[in-house]
Tab-separated table of C-alpha atoms and ligand atoms in Angstrom:
chain	number	residue	atom	x	y	z
L	347	MET	CA	12.228	0.751	-29.201
L	348	LYS	CA	11.957	0.710	-25.443
L	349	GLU	CA	8.883	2.590	-24.243
L	350	ILE	CA	7.818	4.383	-21.100
L	351	ILE	CA	4.412	5.809	-20.233
L	352	LEU	CA	4.123	9.331	-18.855
L	353	CYS	CA	1.019	10.097	-16.819
L	354	LYS	CA	0.101	13.716	-16.191
L	355	TYR	CA	-2.150	14.677	-13.320
L	356	GLY	CA	-4.969	17.157	-13.485
L	357	GLU	CA	-6.568	18.688	-10.448
L	358	ILE	CA	-4.284	17.059	-7.947
L	359	ALA	CA	-1.354	19.070	-9.254
L	360	LEU	CA	-3.202	22.032	-7.692
L	361	LYS	CA	-3.687	20.476	-4.294
L	362	GLY	CA	-0.798	22.282	-2.603
L	363	LEU	CA	0.270	20.646	0.624
L	364	ASN	CA	-1.993	17.664	0.082
L	365	LYS	CA	-0.477	16.925	-3.276
L	366	SER	CA	1.921	14.283	-2.055
L	367	THR	CA	-0.866	12.441	-0.211
L	368	PHE	CA	-2.869	12.371	-3.442
L	369	GLU	CA	0.190	11.286	-5.389
L	370	SER	CA	0.890	8.427	-3.005
L	371	MET	CA	-2.716	7.315	-3.243
L	372	MET	CA	-2.474	7.263	-7.002
L	373	VAL	CA	0.827	5.392	-7.017
L	374	LYS	CA	-0.709	2.772	-4.741
L	375	THR	CA	-3.681	2.424	-7.093
L	376	ILE	CA	-1.441	2.180	-10.136
L	377	LYS	CA	0.633	-0.555	-8.518
L	378	ARG	CA	-2.461	-2.589	-7.789
L	379	ARG	CA	-4.167	-2.098	-11.153
L	380	LEU	CA	-1.116	-2.718	-13.314
L	381	ARG	CA	0.027	-5.844	-11.520
L	382	PRO	CA	-1.901	-8.218	-13.830
L	383	ALA	CA	-0.171	-6.635	-16.848
L	384	GLY	CA	3.357	-7.582	-15.730
L	385	GLU	CA	6.368	-5.996	-14.052
L	386	PHE	CA	7.013	-2.280	-14.110
L	387	LYS	CA	8.743	0.569	-12.337
L	388	ILE	CA	7.191	3.899	-11.271
L	389	THR	CA	9.057	7.141	-10.715
L	390	ARG	CA	7.576	10.573	-10.114
L	391	SER	CA	8.832	13.992	-11.015
L	392	GLN	CA	7.228	17.381	-11.688
L	393	SER	CA	3.537	16.397	-11.658
L	394	THR	CA	4.269	13.454	-13.912
L	395	LEU	CA	4.446	9.769	-13.133
L	396	TYR	CA	6.747	7.637	-15.262
L	397	VAL	CA	5.614	4.072	-15.650
L	398	GLU	CA	8.237	1.856	-17.204
L	399	PRO	CA	7.093	-1.607	-18.257
L	400	LEU	CA	9.875	-4.114	-17.582
L	401	GLY	CA	10.694	-7.610	-18.764
L	402	GLU	CA	11.372	-9.135	-22.169
L	403	GLU	CA	8.461	-8.003	-24.326
L	404	PRO	CA	6.112	-6.032	-22.111
L	405	ASP	CA	2.524	-5.563	-23.272
L	406	VAL	CA	2.709	-1.768	-23.443
L	407	ASP	CA	-0.794	-1.565	-24.977
L	408	GLN	CA	-2.260	-3.218	-21.916
L	409	PHE	CA	-0.289	-1.040	-19.507
L	410	THR	CA	-1.453	2.056	-21.374
L	411	ASP	CA	-5.081	0.929	-21.420
L	412	ARG	CA	-5.091	0.233	-17.695
L	413	LEU	CA	-3.559	3.624	-16.959
L	414	THR	CA	-6.271	5.445	-18.916
L	415	LYS	CA	-8.816	4.071	-16.414
L	416	ILE	CA	-7.144	5.344	-13.268
L	417	PHE	CA	-8.746	8.448	-11.807
L	418	GLY	CA	-6.474	11.410	-11.194
L	419	ILE	CA	-4.587	10.988	-14.469
L	420	VAL	CA	-5.658	13.392	-17.226
L	421	LYS	CA	-3.194	12.571	-19.972
L	422	VAL	CA	-1.320	9.435	-20.816
L	423	CYS	CA	1.665	9.779	-23.146
L	424	ARG	CA	3.249	6.707	-24.540
L	425	SER	CA	6.865	7.645	-25.182
L	426	GLY	CA	9.847	6.222	-26.972
L	427	VAL	CA	13.046	6.094	-24.952
L	428	ILE	CA	16.055	7.248	-26.949
L	429	GLU	CA	19.703	7.606	-26.084
L	430	LYS	CA	20.626	11.218	-25.199
L	431	ASP	CA	22.282	11.985	-28.497
L	432	LEU	CA	20.815	14.577	-30.846
L	433	GLY	CA	21.687	12.522	-33.949
L	434	GLU	CA	19.889	9.482	-32.520
L	435	ILE	CA	16.889	11.585	-31.541
L	436	CYS	CA	16.648	13.036	-35.065
L	437	ARG	CA	16.892	9.560	-36.542
L	438	GLN	CA	14.515	7.724	-34.211
L	439	ALA	CA	11.848	10.316	-33.291
L	440	PRO	CA	10.286	10.537	-36.814
L	441	GLU	CA	10.208	6.728	-37.030
L	442	TYR	CA	8.662	6.311	-33.611
L	443	LEU	CA	5.858	8.772	-34.400
L	444	ALA	CA	5.551	7.810	-38.088
L	445	GLU	CA	1.912	6.740	-37.867
L	446	GLN	CA	0.718	10.033	-36.343
L	447	LEU	CA	2.926	12.165	-38.579
L	448	GLU	CA	1.825	10.435	-41.761
L	449	GLN	CA	-1.800	11.333	-41.040
L	450	ALA	CA	-1.115	14.893	-39.871
L	451	ARG	CA	-0.890	17.960	-42.042
L	452	THR	CA	0.862	20.230	-39.577
L	453	PHE	CA	3.147	19.742	-36.607
L	454	LYS	CA	5.482	21.434	-34.227
L	455	VAL	CA	8.256	20.272	-31.956
L	456	ASN	CA	8.305	21.075	-28.247
L	457	ALA	CA	11.588	20.478	-26.482
L	458	LYS	CA	12.131	20.432	-22.745
L	459	ARG	CA	15.578	20.050	-21.319
L	460	SER	CA	15.618	19.263	-17.623
L	461	ASP	CA	19.119	17.813	-17.916
L	462	LYS	CA	21.040	21.037	-18.258
L	463	GLY	CA	24.188	19.073	-19.053
L	464	PHE	CA	22.800	18.196	-22.486
L	465	PRO	CA	24.885	20.235	-24.948
L	466	TYR	CA	21.965	21.622	-27.013
L	467	LYS	CA	19.391	24.120	-25.846
L	468	SER	CA	15.668	23.653	-26.450
L	469	PRO	CA	15.397	25.892	-29.572
L	470	GLU	CA	18.265	24.004	-31.215
L	471	ILE	CA	16.659	20.669	-30.407
L	472	CYS	CA	13.393	21.902	-31.963
L	473	THR	CA	15.128	23.063	-35.124
L	474	GLU	CA	17.111	19.858	-35.589
L	475	VAL	CA	14.284	17.444	-34.833
L	476	GLY	CA	11.826	19.558	-36.888
L	477	GLY	CA	14.240	19.446	-39.814
L	478	ALA	CA	14.580	15.682	-39.561
L	479	ILE	CA	10.803	15.275	-39.513
L	480	LEU	CA	10.318	17.496	-42.568
L	481	GLU	CA	12.934	15.522	-44.420
L	482	ARG	CA	11.220	12.219	-43.646
L	483	PHE	CA	7.644	13.568	-44.192
L	484	PRO	CA	7.846	16.263	-46.860
L	485	HIS	CA	4.043	16.728	-46.905
L	486	LEU	CA	4.117	18.278	-43.426
L	487	VAL	CA	4.085	21.981	-42.622
L	488	VAL	CA	5.174	23.546	-39.343
L	489	ASP	CA	2.390	25.305	-37.466
L	490	VAL	CA	3.319	26.648	-34.046
L	491	HIS	CA	-0.218	27.802	-33.170
L	492	GLU	CA	-2.576	24.899	-33.898
L	493	PRO	CA	-0.594	21.907	-35.066
L	494	ASP	CA	-2.253	18.539	-35.678
L	495	VAL	CA	0.575	16.837	-33.828
L	496	ILE	CA	2.972	18.160	-31.224
L	497	VAL	CA	6.192	16.199	-31.110
L	498	ASN	CA	7.447	16.424	-27.546
L	499	VAL	CA	11.094	15.811	-26.817
L	500	GLU	CA	12.083	15.663	-23.175
L	501	ILE	CA	15.721	15.465	-22.246
L	502	ARG	CA	15.954	14.041	-18.754
L	503	GLU	CA	18.750	12.707	-16.562
L	504	THR	CA	18.173	9.137	-17.643
L	505	ALA	CA	17.362	9.405	-21.346
L	506	ALA	CA	15.473	11.355	-23.999
L	507	TYR	CA	11.738	10.733	-24.248
L	508	VAL	CA	9.718	11.358	-27.371
L	509	HIS	CA	5.967	11.412	-27.482
L	510	GLY	CA	3.250	12.708	-29.753
L	511	ARG	CA	-0.462	13.043	-29.305
L	512	PRO	CA	-1.454	12.232	-25.705
L	513	ILE	CA	-4.327	9.870	-24.897
L	514	ASP	CA	-7.094	11.199	-22.645
L	515	GLY	CA	-6.921	9.804	-19.148
L	516	ALA	CA	-9.922	9.142	-16.917
L	517	GLY	CA	-9.691	12.531	-15.167
L	518	GLY	CA	-11.198	13.017	-11.709
L	519	ILE	CA	-9.298	12.555	-8.471
L	520	PRO	CA	-7.739	9.393	-7.007
L	521	VAL	CA	-10.057	6.758	-5.585
L	522	GLY	CA	-9.729	6.830	-1.815
L	523	SER	CA	-9.435	10.578	-1.491
L	524	SER	CA	-13.125	11.323	-0.788
L	525	GLY	CA	-14.534	8.659	1.512
L	526	ARG	CA	-16.501	5.461	1.083
L	527	ALA	CA	-19.944	5.052	-0.437
L	528	MET	CA	-22.451	2.229	-0.747
L	529	LEU	CA	-23.822	1.981	-4.277
L	530	LEU	CA	-27.268	0.464	-4.762
L	531	LEU	CA	-26.458	-1.611	-7.798
L	532	SER	CA	-29.223	-3.038	-9.945
L	533	GLY	CA	-28.702	-4.749	-13.260
L	534	GLY	CA	-29.727	-1.642	-15.177
L	535	ILE	CA	-27.881	1.012	-17.132
L	536	ASP	CA	-27.869	3.814	-14.588
L	537	SER	CA	-26.456	2.485	-11.348
L	538	PRO	CA	-23.084	1.270	-12.725
L	539	VAL	CA	-22.677	4.725	-14.277
L	540	ALA	CA	-23.499	6.317	-10.908
L	541	GLY	CA	-20.800	4.206	-9.230
L	542	TYR	CA	-18.283	5.170	-11.877
L	543	MET	CA	-19.084	8.866	-11.419
L	544	MET	CA	-18.656	8.774	-7.655
L	545	ALA	CA	-15.382	6.853	-7.939
L	546	ARG	CA	-14.208	9.472	-10.391
L	547	ARG	CA	-14.621	12.014	-7.609
L	548	GLY	CA	-12.502	9.929	-5.290
L	549	ALA	CA	-15.051	7.717	-3.513
L	550	VAL	CA	-14.251	4.115	-2.664
L	551	ILE	CA	-17.253	2.164	-3.941
L	552	GLN	CA	-18.887	-0.849	-2.440
L	553	ALA	CA	-22.141	-2.234	-3.739
L	554	VAL	CA	-25.364	-3.683	-2.454
L	555	HIS	CA	-27.733	-5.662	-4.627
L	556	PHE	CA	-31.228	-6.812	-3.706
L	557	GLU	CA	-32.391	-10.052	-5.245
L	558	ALA	CA	-35.704	-11.808	-5.139
L	559	PRO	CA	-35.231	-15.515	-5.825
L	560	PRO	CA	-36.955	-17.461	-7.289
L	561	TYR	CA	-38.510	-14.472	-9.105
L	562	THR	CA	-35.038	-13.347	-10.047
L	563	SER	CA	-32.647	-15.949	-11.405
L	564	ASP	CA	-28.990	-16.825	-10.821
L	565	ARG	CA	-28.290	-15.362	-14.221
L	566	ALA	CA	-29.691	-12.013	-13.087
L	567	ARG	CA	-27.356	-12.047	-10.111
L	568	MET	CA	-24.400	-13.026	-12.273
L	569	LYS	CA	-25.195	-10.133	-14.537
L	570	VAL	CA	-24.981	-7.712	-11.604
L	571	GLU	CA	-21.706	-9.265	-10.452
L	572	LYS	CA	-20.415	-8.910	-13.972
L	573	LEU	CA	-21.361	-5.217	-13.982
L	574	ALA	CA	-19.555	-4.716	-10.689
L	575	GLY	CA	-16.562	-6.520	-12.201
L	576	LEU	CA	-16.580	-4.212	-15.213
L	577	ILE	CA	-16.440	-1.051	-13.129
L	578	THR	CA	-13.565	-2.377	-10.978
L	579	LYS	CA	-11.319	-1.241	-13.846
L	580	TYR	CA	-12.133	2.266	-12.658
L	581	CYS	CA	-13.167	1.796	-9.025
L	582	GLY	CA	-10.792	-0.906	-7.814
L	583	ASP	CA	-11.944	-3.920	-5.772
L	584	ILE	CA	-15.625	-3.785	-4.811
L	585	LYS	CA	-17.046	-5.279	-1.648
L	586	PHE	CA	-20.356	-6.745	-2.786
L	587	TYR	CA	-23.391	-7.295	-0.558
L	588	CYS	CA	-26.215	-9.428	-1.895
L	589	VAL	CA	-29.449	-9.113	0.094
L	590	PRO	CA	-32.244	-11.690	-0.063
L	591	PHE	CA	-35.279	-9.449	-0.548
L	592	THR	CA	-38.098	-11.806	-1.581
L	593	GLU	CA	-39.730	-12.099	1.797
L	594	ILE	CA	-39.881	-8.348	2.332
L	595	GLN	CA	-41.360	-7.828	-1.106
L	596	MET	CA	-44.027	-10.419	-0.394
L	597	LYS	CA	-44.878	-8.694	2.875
L	598	ILE	CA	-45.157	-5.319	1.173
L	599	ARG	CA	-47.398	-6.806	-1.451
L	600	ALA	CA	-49.634	-8.432	1.118
L	601	ASN	CA	-49.837	-5.471	3.487
L	602	CYS	CA	-49.460	-2.164	1.638
L	603	PRO	CA	-51.471	-0.349	-1.042
L	604	GLU	CA	-50.312	-1.311	-4.494
L	605	GLU	CA	-49.795	2.246	-5.721
L	606	LEU	CA	-47.229	2.822	-2.926
L	607	PHE	CA	-45.501	-0.474	-3.353
L	608	THR	CA	-42.396	0.782	-5.164
L	609	ILE	CA	-41.777	3.696	-2.855
L	610	ILE	CA	-42.044	1.533	0.266
L	611	MET	CA	-39.753	-1.031	-1.288
L	612	ARG	CA	-37.255	1.735	-2.050
L	613	ARG	CA	-37.389	2.970	1.562
L	614	LEU	CA	-36.767	-0.526	2.870
L	615	MET	CA	-33.833	-0.969	0.476
L	616	MET	CA	-32.373	2.235	1.883
L	617	GLU	CA	-32.925	1.034	5.440
L	618	ILE	CA	-31.144	-2.244	4.814
L	619	ALA	CA	-28.311	-0.552	2.918
L	620	GLN	CA	-27.788	1.772	5.874
L	621	ARG	CA	-27.757	-1.046	8.382
L	622	LEU	CA	-25.099	-2.787	6.322
L	623	CYS	CA	-23.061	0.439	6.268
L	624	GLU	CA	-23.443	0.912	10.009
L	625	LYS	CA	-22.463	-2.678	10.645
L	626	GLU	CA	-19.332	-2.251	8.584
L	627	GLY	CA	-18.521	1.267	9.820
L	628	ASP	CA	-16.760	4.122	8.030
L	629	VAL	CA	-19.193	4.387	5.112
L	630	GLN	CA	-20.375	7.950	4.582
L	631	ALA	CA	-23.059	7.902	1.925
L	632	LEU	CA	-25.445	5.966	-0.282
L	633	VAL	CA	-25.401	6.235	-4.075
L	634	THR	CA	-28.179	5.410	-6.527
L	635	GLY	CA	-28.585	5.627	-10.289
L	636	GLU	CA	-31.791	7.631	-10.078
L	637	SER	CA	-32.477	10.369	-12.609
L	638	LEU	CA	-35.139	12.968	-11.923
L	639	GLY	CA	-38.472	12.104	-13.480
L	640	GLN	CA	-37.224	8.989	-15.262
L	641	VAL	CA	-39.936	6.779	-13.734
L	642	ALA	CA	-42.672	7.197	-11.111
L	643	SER	CA	-40.353	6.349	-8.216
L	644	GLN	CA	-37.924	9.041	-9.338
L	645	THR	CA	-40.079	12.146	-9.159
L	646	MET	CA	-39.076	14.709	-6.556
L	647	TYR	CA	-42.104	13.713	-4.465
L	648	ALA	CA	-40.915	10.113	-4.465
L	649	MET	CA	-37.341	11.107	-3.660
L	650	VAL	CA	-38.547	13.137	-0.677
L	651	CYS	CA	-40.262	10.002	0.656
L	652	THR	CA	-37.168	7.888	-0.011
L	653	ASP	CA	-34.783	10.322	1.637
L	654	ALA	CA	-36.983	10.596	4.714
L	655	ALA	CA	-36.023	6.973	5.378
L	656	CYS	CA	-32.322	7.840	5.209
L	657	ARG	CA	-29.950	8.842	7.978
L	658	MET	CA	-27.069	9.057	5.533
L	659	PRO	CA	-26.729	11.427	2.580
L	660	VAL	CA	-27.908	9.930	-0.712
L	661	PHE	CA	-25.910	10.905	-3.774
L	662	ARG	CA	-27.522	10.614	-7.190
L	663	PRO	CA	-24.889	11.605	-9.729
L	664	CYS	CA	-27.219	10.883	-12.680
L	665	VAL	CA	-30.032	13.004	-11.293
L	666	GLY	CA	-29.780	15.801	-13.862
L	667	MET	CA	-28.877	13.681	-16.854
L	668	ASP	CA	-30.967	12.514	-19.790
L	669	LYS	CA	-31.074	8.801	-20.483
L	670	SER	CA	-29.061	9.339	-23.670
L	671	GLU	CA	-26.284	10.973	-21.686
L	672	ILE	CA	-26.215	8.124	-19.189
L	673	VAL	CA	-26.130	5.624	-22.052
L	674	GLU	CA	-23.209	7.451	-23.592
L	675	ILE	CA	-21.180	7.031	-20.401
L	676	ALA	CA	-22.307	3.409	-20.047
L	677	ARG	CA	-20.948	2.737	-23.538
L	678	LYS	CA	-17.697	4.524	-22.797
L	679	ILE	CA	-17.025	2.544	-19.628
L	680	GLY	CA	-18.104	-0.719	-21.226
L	681	THR	CA	-21.152	-1.585	-19.105
L	682	PHE	CA	-23.925	-0.892	-21.609
L	683	GLU	CA	-23.930	-4.246	-23.430
L	684	THR	CA	-24.184	-6.132	-20.147
L	685	SER	CA	-26.810	-3.776	-18.700
L	686	ILE	CA	-29.213	-4.378	-21.576
L	687	LEU	CA	-29.213	-8.169	-21.217
L	688	PRO	CA	-32.853	-8.974	-20.553
L	689	TYR	CA	-32.735	-10.545	-17.087
L	690	GLU	CA	-35.330	-9.644	-14.510
L	691	ASP	CA	-34.691	-7.307	-11.558
L	692	CYS	CA	-36.501	-7.517	-8.233
L	693	CYS	CA	-38.068	-4.109	-8.965
L	694	THR	CA	-39.491	-5.127	-12.308
L	695	VAL	CA	-40.888	-8.397	-10.952
L	696	PHE	CA	-43.195	-6.593	-8.523
L	697	THR	CA	-43.943	-3.369	-10.363
L	698	PRO	CA	-47.410	-1.994	-9.578
L	699	LYS	CA	-49.677	-1.140	-12.518
L	700	HIS	CA	-50.222	2.451	-11.455
L	701	PRO	CA	-47.479	3.685	-9.142
L	702	LYS	CA	-48.179	6.992	-7.474
L	703	THR	CA	-46.032	9.782	-8.899
L	704	ARG	CA	-46.906	12.252	-6.140
L	705	PRO	CA	-46.864	10.280	-2.914
L	706	THR	CA	-46.869	12.310	0.292
L	707	LEU	CA	-44.607	11.337	3.155
L	708	ALA	CA	-47.547	11.157	5.556
L	709	GLU	CA	-49.436	8.589	3.487
L	710	VAL	CA	-46.312	6.528	2.823
L	711	GLU	CA	-45.349	6.453	6.492
L	712	LYS	CA	-48.876	5.527	7.464
L	713	ALA	CA	-49.005	2.718	4.911
L	714	GLN	CA	-45.636	1.375	6.005
L	715	ALA	CA	-46.542	1.552	9.701
L	716	GLY	CA	-49.415	-0.846	9.087
L	717	PHE	CA	-47.014	-3.777	9.179
L	718	ASP	CA	-43.997	-4.550	11.366
L	719	PHE	CA	-41.138	-4.958	8.901
L	720	GLU	CA	-38.436	-4.876	11.580
L	721	PRO	CA	-37.911	-8.631	12.057
L	722	PHE	CA	-37.745	-9.077	8.275
L	723	ILE	CA	-35.256	-6.243	7.926
L	724	GLN	CA	-33.063	-7.835	10.568
L	725	LYS	CA	-33.270	-11.212	8.910
L	726	ALA	CA	-32.374	-9.787	5.485
L	727	VAL	CA	-29.325	-8.059	6.997
L	728	GLU	CA	-28.250	-11.270	8.742
L	729	ASP	CA	-28.657	-13.374	5.616
L	730	THR	CA	-26.808	-10.968	3.342
L	731	GLU	CA	-23.933	-12.582	1.478
L	732	ILE	CA	-20.696	-10.634	1.275
L	733	THR	CA	-18.025	-11.172	-1.369
L	734	VAL	CA	-15.239	-9.094	-2.840
L	735	ILE	CA	-15.181	-8.493	-6.569
L	736	LYS	CA	-11.563	-8.079	-7.567
L	737	VAL	CA	-10.034	-6.012	-10.312
L	738	SER	CA	-9.524	-8.319	-13.261
Y	1365	LIG	P1	-30.850	1.253	-13.224
Y	1365	LIG	O1	-30.623	1.394	-14.679
Y	1365	LIG	O2	-29.679	1.661	-12.405
Y	1365	LIG	O3	-31.385	-0.101	-12.864
Y	1365	LIG	P2	-33.477	2.236	-13.388
Y	1365	LIG	O4	-33.664	3.353	-14.284
Y	1365	LIG	O5	-33.839	0.879	-13.802
Y	1365	LIG	O6	-31.983	2.282	-12.863
Y	1365	LIG	P3	-34.981	1.837	-10.946
Y	1365	LIG	O7	-35.147	0.404	-11.251
Y	1365	LIG	O8	-36.136	2.675	-10.562
Y	1365	LIG	O9	-34.260	2.654	-12.082
Y	1365	LIG	O10	-33.917	1.950	-9.793
Y	1365	LIG	C1	-33.462	3.193	-9.349
Y	1365	LIG	C2	-32.209	2.951	-8.539
Y	1365	LIG	O11	-32.482	2.124	-7.406
Y	1365	LIG	C3	-31.149	2.214	-9.296
Y	1365	LIG	O12	-30.376	3.087	-10.064
Y	1365	LIG	C4	-30.370	1.556	-8.192
Y	1365	LIG	O13	-29.470	2.485	-7.610
Y	1365	LIG	C5	-31.439	1.227	-7.189
Y	1365	LIG	N1	-31.916	-0.154	-7.396
Y	1365	LIG	C6	-32.988	-0.577	-8.113
Y	1365	LIG	N2	-33.114	-1.919	-8.067
Y	1365	LIG	C7	-32.108	-2.387	-7.296
Y	1365	LIG	C8	-31.691	-3.672	-6.842
Y	1365	LIG	N3	-32.314	-4.775	-7.213
Y	1365	LIG	N4	-30.597	-3.746	-6.049
Y	1365	LIG	C9	-29.934	-2.634	-5.688
Y	1365	LIG	N5	-30.282	-1.396	-6.074
Y	1365	LIG	C10	-31.352	-1.255	-6.867
Y	1366	LIG	MG1	-33.378	-0.917	-12.670
């Protein structure tokens, strides 16, 4: 049977006058993200987007999967397209939804008739289709309050559409509707999740990674690029900045007290990230994967010292989450397995034995002022490599 995929919006349906801007943004995203899956057609009507895979034998599974990763869509309904004839609907609907109906105990039929020229009204459609389903699956019982499966029949201008249980979409609001943010992306579990969460709230994500060759290897860098690649499914293309950080780390180690090493390194990462943003223009915020209290550099005292080095707002979407909650999201978005590969990060290579958990800004600033990092900051910015990681 020919199939079409209905995508229902969430919050953006409530956006009033801005709704069409949001819709256009989402249509643009859909066009870009579905392109690798083949040809298709999009139409919109009544807070629903209709995505029709075209061609000989379209890979509807792949289209559906890609759509469930696009922010702004809350429900994805894979539907059978049936000729607008009640007999045909009664014959084909139970077959199309056979798998779901076999496993259910209760069901109900919902009919919606937007083509008022169709000769049966909604209650009649429900009765007829419900009857046909009961005949084909005698174990089922009708339950209008809490059915296991709702069989939706939509009679539209073009055809009748039948769909059952919807698939959860990615939720959120369309990428591009909230501004642009620079994600500090390490190879760990938390920062890819942080990028995903900001994109879910509409931010365009670009990423900066600090590497410390030869202490960090090519494999470590490839791992980070792979992580960025994995979140493009949700975020779209990611502009990727890779900063050579070895020299700065060596200078910190040679010139600053060991217990403040991490916090000074963090401040210099922020400084470089901001210079890259300023150079590019139109980037509004920094994003990190920090979670309050997770390690010494993530206490509130440490964050105060980090933020004092920032001219831009720093968003930390994981700040109030437990590790287990972050891991759960990492698993859901498919980054966890890559994040736990055991390659070194520039932070772990130079970790002090006893980092200070309660640094004061005054002592950190004093320690940092003891050496002129400026020429090294400038050099790191100049030598940064920029690539674009494309949606695959
Ligand atoms: P993650 O799992 O994201 O690596 P983490 O728990 O290992 O986090 P830290 O290593 O303290 O925590 O890093 C805190 C945050 O600093 C990271 O979430 C990331 O945003 C940023 N960060 C750390 N190392 C790097 C790096 N090499 N390049 C870019 N950003 C980094
Ligand atoms: Mg890390």
